[in-house]
């Protein structure tokens, strides 16, 4: 429940760009790690261990009609690591992938959602930041160009120069200096927080997105 809800909050942020959803996702993820994560062997237990009547604390891994908690938790931590640059999130996700490594190698068809998390983990971390006024036409045009492409292994951030940007900068400090150029919506396409030259040109952004779609 923690993992599903927090992933949904990240999706919601990438829809309306209100940073309160990211703040809540971080809060829930920290609670999830405290209550269910196994720091010794990796992975997440189904229960928090406080109920003495539960004799075995299992770690669900099978992605059935619904993805498993471990698959969703791993993807959540990898996504949040990009929004926060917190190494502890990456390490917990990596350790969980290692725990279920045999499943990924020998029976990948039973863990398709975990394969998605593995794909995210193995890809180069990508961040796309749009600096501009949320209601401006040029900002909307850039967002449509990004959301119109299938780019699953990326995060999308909107900074507006106001209080929302200050909140985001508390999670990811490099965002503090991101700003529009010449009063126009500006795209910053980054890989592992190393950004290409910012652009206000929509066609240039589209070219950058094309290369992101093919590069690993």
mmCIF file of C-alpha atoms in Angstrom:
data_model
loop_
_atom_site.group_PDB
_atom_site.id
_atom_site.type_symbol
_atom_site.label_atom_id
_atom_site.label_comp_id
_atom_site.label_asym_id
_atom_site.label_seq_id
_atom_site.Cartn_x
_atom_site.Cartn_y
_atom_site.Cartn_z
ATOM 1 C CA UNK A 1 0.000 0.000 0.000
ATOM 2 C CA UNK A 2 2.808 2.406 0.833
ATOM 3 C CA UNK A 3 4.592 1.642 -2.439
ATOM 4 C CA UNK A 4 1.496 1.839 -4.644
ATOM 5 C CA UNK A 5 0.278 5.064 -3.057
ATOM 6 C CA UNK A 6 3.669 6.789 -3.175
ATOM 7 C CA UNK A 7 4.168 5.810 -6.835
ATOM 8 C CA UNK A 8 0.759 7.312 -7.521
ATOM 9 C CA UNK A 9 1.829 10.529 -5.809
ATOM 10 C CA UNK A 10 4.862 10.773 -8.095
ATOM 11 C CA UNK A 11 2.584 10.279 -11.095
ATOM 12 C CA UNK A 12 0.333 13.005 -9.737
ATOM 13 C CA UNK A 13 3.285 15.384 -9.348
ATOM 14 C CA UNK A 14 4.288 14.784 -12.973
ATOM 15 C CA UNK A 15 0.709 15.735 -13.919
ATOM 16 C CA UNK A 16 0.001 18.911 -11.940
ATOM 17 C CA UNK A 17 3.554 19.682 -10.670
ATOM 18 C CA UNK A 18 2.543 20.448 -7.087
ATOM 19 C CA UNK A 19 5.586 19.498 -4.972
ATOM 20 C CA UNK A 20 3.443 18.584 -1.968
ATOM 21 C CA UNK A 21 2.926 15.203 -3.643
ATOM 22 C CA UNK A 22 6.670 14.554 -3.788
ATOM 23 C CA UNK A 23 7.077 15.604 -0.172
ATOM 24 C CA UNK A 24 4.360 13.142 0.838
ATOM 25 C CA UNK A 25 5.884 10.398 -1.333
ATOM 26 C CA UNK A 26 9.200 10.851 0.467
ATOM 27 C CA UNK A 27 7.439 10.715 3.835
ATOM 28 C CA UNK A 28 5.635 7.489 2.939
ATOM 29 C CA UNK A 29 8.785 5.915 1.503
ATOM 30 C CA UNK A 30 10.748 6.647 4.645
ATOM 31 C CA UNK A 31 7.986 5.030 6.709
ATOM 32 C CA UNK A 32 7.925 2.043 4.339
ATOM 33 C CA UNK A 33 11.669 1.552 4.746
ATOM 34 C CA UNK A 34 11.412 1.780 8.521
ATOM 35 C CA UNK A 35 8.500 -0.636 8.838
ATOM 36 C CA UNK A 36 9.090 -3.255 6.151
ATOM 37 C CA UNK A 37 12.596 -3.135 4.679
ATOM 38 C CA UNK A 38 15.104 -5.871 5.497
ATOM 39 C CA UNK A 39 18.466 -4.067 5.688
ATOM 40 C CA UNK A 40 20.345 -7.340 6.128
ATOM 41 C CA UNK A 41 19.208 -9.281 3.053
ATOM 42 C CA UNK A 42 17.243 -6.696 1.106
ATOM 43 C CA UNK A 43 13.609 -6.762 0.059
ATOM 44 C CA UNK A 44 10.429 -5.791 1.861
ATOM 45 C CA UNK A 45 8.393 -7.918 4.250
ATOM 46 C CA UNK A 46 4.611 -8.077 3.936
ATOM 47 C CA UNK A 47 4.187 -7.218 7.619
ATOM 48 C CA UNK A 48 5.937 -4.964 10.095
ATOM 49 C CA UNK A 49 6.734 -7.769 12.575
ATOM 50 C CA UNK A 50 4.706 -6.381 15.465
ATOM 51 C CA UNK A 51 1.944 -8.996 15.321
ATOM 52 C CA UNK A 52 3.121 -12.052 17.225
ATOM 53 C CA UNK A 53 0.437 -14.218 15.607
ATOM 54 C CA UNK A 54 2.186 -13.874 12.227
ATOM 55 C CA UNK A 55 4.777 -16.643 12.457
ATOM 56 C CA UNK A 56 6.623 -15.970 9.181
ATOM 57 C CA UNK A 57 7.310 -12.579 7.648
ATOM 58 C CA UNK A 58 7.167 -13.293 3.934
ATOM 59 C CA UNK A 59 8.524 -11.191 1.068
ATOM 60 C CA UNK A 60 6.123 -11.193 -1.859
ATOM 61 C CA UNK A 61 7.759 -11.229 -5.283
ATOM 62 C CA UNK A 62 5.184 -12.624 -7.752
ATOM 63 C CA UNK A 63 3.626 -10.049 -10.095
ATOM 64 C CA UNK A 64 0.151 -11.428 -10.597
ATOM 65 C CA UNK A 65 -3.080 -9.550 -11.312
ATOM 66 C CA UNK A 66 -1.445 -6.773 -9.331
ATOM 67 C CA UNK A 67 2.307 -6.104 -9.165
ATOM 68 C CA UNK A 68 4.008 -7.270 -5.990
ATOM 69 C CA UNK A 69 4.855 -4.915 -3.179
ATOM 70 C CA UNK A 70 8.564 -5.527 -3.717
ATOM 71 C CA UNK A 71 8.361 -4.649 -7.408
ATOM 72 C CA UNK A 72 6.497 -1.412 -6.721
ATOM 73 C CA UNK A 73 8.726 -0.506 -3.779
ATOM 74 C CA UNK A 74 11.859 -0.990 -5.891
ATOM 75 C CA UNK A 75 10.547 1.202 -8.697
ATOM 76 C CA UNK A 76 9.386 3.802 -6.189
ATOM 77 C CA UNK A 77 12.809 4.081 -4.571
ATOM 78 C CA UNK A 78 14.571 4.343 -7.930
ATOM 79 C CA UNK A 79 12.227 7.114 -9.032
ATOM 80 C CA UNK A 80 12.523 8.999 -5.759
ATOM 81 C CA UNK A 81 16.311 8.669 -5.859
ATOM 82 C CA UNK A 82 16.160 10.798 -9.003
ATOM 83 C CA UNK A 83 13.967 13.401 -7.336
ATOM 84 C CA UNK A 84 16.108 13.584 -4.192
ATOM 85 C CA UNK A 85 19.595 12.236 -5.095
ATOM 86 C CA UNK A 86 19.431 10.131 -1.915
ATOM 87 C CA UNK A 87 21.865 7.244 -2.107
ATOM 88 C CA UNK A 88 19.990 5.319 0.592
ATOM 89 C CA UNK A 89 17.033 4.931 -1.780
ATOM 90 C CA UNK A 90 19.264 3.614 -4.553
ATOM 91 C CA UNK A 91 20.991 1.173 -2.228
ATOM 92 C CA UNK A 92 17.718 -0.278 -0.905
ATOM 93 C CA UNK A 93 16.412 -0.692 -4.459
ATOM 94 C CA UNK A 94 19.640 -2.287 -5.620
ATOM 95 C CA UNK A 95 19.691 -4.720 -2.707
ATOM 96 C CA UNK A 96 16.105 -5.728 -3.443
ATOM 97 C CA UNK A 97 16.932 -6.374 -7.098
ATOM 98 C CA UNK A 98 19.854 -8.524 -5.991
ATOM 99 C CA UNK A 99 17.647 -10.484 -3.587
ATOM 100 C CA UNK A 100 15.302 -11.468 -6.421
ATOM 101 C CA UNK A 101 18.088 -11.870 -8.982
ATOM 102 C CA UNK A 102 17.355 -15.578 -9.525
ATOM 103 C CA UNK A 103 13.756 -14.791 -10.398
ATOM 104 C CA UNK A 104 14.874 -12.132 -12.856
ATOM 105 C CA UNK A 105 17.282 -14.562 -14.528
ATOM 106 C CA UNK A 106 15.384 -17.855 -14.416
ATOM 107 C CA UNK A 107 11.705 -16.863 -14.441
ATOM 108 C CA UNK A 108 11.414 -13.265 -15.634
ATOM 109 C CA UNK A 109 7.828 -13.867 -16.787
ATOM 110 C CA UNK A 110 6.657 -14.057 -13.152
ATOM 111 C CA UNK A 111 8.174 -10.670 -12.233
ATOM 112 C CA UNK A 112 7.378 -8.324 -15.165
ATOM 113 C CA UNK A 113 7.000 -5.259 -12.954
ATOM 114 C CA UNK A 114 10.324 -5.979 -11.299
ATOM 115 C CA UNK A 115 11.830 -6.152 -14.791
ATOM 116 C CA UNK A 116 10.539 -2.608 -15.348
ATOM 117 C CA UNK A 117 12.327 -1.553 -12.175
ATOM 118 C CA UNK A 118 15.493 -3.317 -13.364
ATOM 119 C CA UNK A 119 15.258 -1.497 -16.692
ATOM 120 C CA UNK A 120 14.988 1.805 -14.825
ATOM 121 C CA UNK A 121 17.988 0.835 -12.686
ATOM 122 C CA UNK A 122 20.163 -0.121 -15.660
ATOM 123 C CA UNK A 123 19.329 2.957 -17.736
ATOM 124 C CA UNK A 124 21.222 6.224 -17.400
ATOM 125 C CA UNK A 125 19.360 8.440 -14.917
ATOM 126 C CA UNK A 126 17.557 11.159 -16.858
ATOM 127 C CA UNK A 127 16.007 14.354 -15.566
ATOM 128 C CA UNK A 128 13.980 16.791 -17.682
ATOM 129 C CA UNK A 129 13.388 20.178 -16.106
ATOM 130 C CA UNK A 130 11.146 22.855 -17.596
ATOM 131 C CA UNK A 131 11.593 26.359 -16.213
ATOM 132 C CA UNK A 132 8.658 28.596 -16.983
ATOM 133 C CA UNK A 133 5.276 29.911 -15.950
ATOM 134 C CA UNK A 134 2.900 26.982 -15.351
ATOM 135 C CA UNK A 135 0.047 28.539 -17.323
ATOM 136 C CA UNK A 136 2.115 29.907 -20.222
ATOM 137 C CA UNK A 137 1.563 28.557 -23.738
ATOM 138 C CA UNK A 138 5.274 27.918 -24.357
ATOM 139 C CA UNK A 139 5.504 25.917 -21.119
ATOM 140 C CA UNK A 140 2.509 23.809 -22.143
ATOM 141 C CA UNK A 141 4.038 23.212 -25.580
ATOM 142 C CA UNK A 142 7.225 21.842 -24.045
ATOM 143 C CA UNK A 143 5.329 19.650 -21.598
ATOM 144 C CA UNK A 144 3.194 18.231 -24.429
ATOM 145 C CA UNK A 145 6.339 17.412 -26.410
ATOM 146 C CA UNK A 146 7.718 15.466 -23.439
ATOM 147 C CA UNK A 147 4.519 13.726 -22.389
ATOM 148 C CA UNK A 148 3.770 12.769 -25.975
ATOM 149 C CA UNK A 149 6.799 10.452 -26.042
ATOM 150 C CA UNK A 150 7.299 7.112 -24.381
ATOM 151 C CA UNK A 151 10.148 7.854 -21.974
ATOM 152 C CA UNK A 152 9.541 5.612 -18.953
ATOM 153 C CA UNK A 153 12.987 5.924 -17.374
ATOM 154 C CA UNK A 154 13.020 9.626 -16.635
ATOM 155 C CA UNK A 155 11.643 12.157 -14.199
ATOM 156 C CA UNK A 156 9.910 15.389 -15.207
ATOM 157 C CA UNK A 157 10.131 18.551 -13.116
ATOM 158 C CA UNK A 158 8.578 21.988 -13.541
ATOM 159 C CA UNK A 159 10.145 24.984 -11.786
ATOM 160 C CA UNK A 160 8.375 28.338 -11.662
ATOM 161 C CA UNK A 161 10.738 30.581 -9.720
ATOM 162 C CA UNK A 162 8.334 30.751 -6.768
ATOM 163 C CA UNK A 163 7.564 28.851 -3.588
ATOM 164 C CA UNK A 164 7.143 25.556 -5.410
ATOM 165 C CA UNK A 165 10.677 25.792 -6.731
ATOM 166 C CA UNK A 166 11.971 26.487 -3.227
ATOM 167 C CA UNK A 167 10.226 23.340 -1.997
ATOM 168 C CA UNK A 168 11.699 21.278 -4.833
ATOM 169 C CA UNK A 169 15.182 22.663 -4.189
ATOM 170 C CA UNK A 170 15.009 21.262 -0.653
ATOM 171 C CA UNK A 171 14.693 17.813 -2.224
ATOM 172 C CA UNK A 172 17.125 18.421 -5.113
ATOM 173 C CA UNK A 173 19.429 21.415 -4.489
ATOM 174 C CA UNK A 174 20.617 21.875 -8.089
ATOM 175 C CA UNK A 175 17.095 23.065 -8.988
ATOM 176 C CA UNK A 176 17.664 26.269 -7.024
ATOM 177 C CA UNK A 177 19.659 27.813 -9.893
ATOM 178 C CA UNK A 178 17.425 26.637 -12.757
ATOM 179 C CA UNK A 179 15.546 29.515 -14.396
ATOM 180 C CA UNK A 180 13.975 30.585 -17.710
ATOM 181 C CA UNK A 181 16.087 32.334 -20.329
ATOM 182 C CA UNK A 182 14.831 35.658 -21.645
ATOM 183 C CA UNK A 183 11.453 35.178 -20.009
ATOM 184 C CA UNK A 184 10.706 32.134 -22.177
ATOM 185 C CA UNK A 185 10.010 28.567 -21.110
ATOM 186 C CA UNK A 186 13.359 26.802 -21.026
ATOM 187 C CA UNK A 187 14.150 23.096 -21.140
ATOM 188 C CA UNK A 188 17.055 21.534 -19.268
ATOM 189 C CA UNK A 189 17.663 17.942 -20.366
ATOM 190 C CA UNK A 190 20.022 16.211 -17.966
ATOM 191 C CA UNK A 191 21.644 12.814 -17.522
ATOM 192 C CA UNK A 192 22.794 12.070 -13.993
ATOM 193 C CA UNK A 193 22.276 15.789 -13.211
ATOM 194 C CA UNK A 194 24.717 16.862 -15.943
ATOM 195 C CA UNK A 195 22.589 19.056 -18.188
ATOM 196 C CA UNK A 196 22.815 19.869 -21.851
ATOM 197 C CA UNK A 197 22.780 23.537 -22.788
ATOM 198 C CA UNK A 198 19.338 24.903 -21.902
ATOM 199 C CA UNK A 199 17.071 25.691 -24.805
ATOM 200 C CA UNK A 200 13.969 27.759 -25.446
ATOM 201 C CA UNK A 201 13.604 26.141 -28.890
ATOM 202 C CA UNK A 202 10.884 23.498 -29.011
ATOM 203 C CA UNK A 203 12.445 21.740 -32.012
ATOM 204 C CA UNK A 204 15.771 21.472 -30.181
ATOM 205 C CA UNK A 205 13.996 19.957 -27.181
ATOM 206 C CA UNK A 206 12.347 17.416 -29.470
ATOM 207 C CA UNK A 207 15.742 16.421 -30.885
ATOM 208 C CA UNK A 208 17.080 15.941 -27.369
ATOM 209 C CA UNK A 209 14.074 13.783 -26.512
ATOM 210 C CA UNK A 210 14.649 11.640 -29.577
ATOM 211 C CA UNK A 211 18.210 10.924 -28.461
ATOM 212 C CA UNK A 212 16.986 10.113 -24.960
ATOM 213 C CA UNK A 213 14.573 7.583 -26.395
ATOM 214 C CA UNK A 214 17.387 5.621 -28.001
ATOM 215 C CA UNK A 215 20.310 6.097 -25.566
ATOM 216 C CA UNK A 216 20.802 3.796 -22.594
#
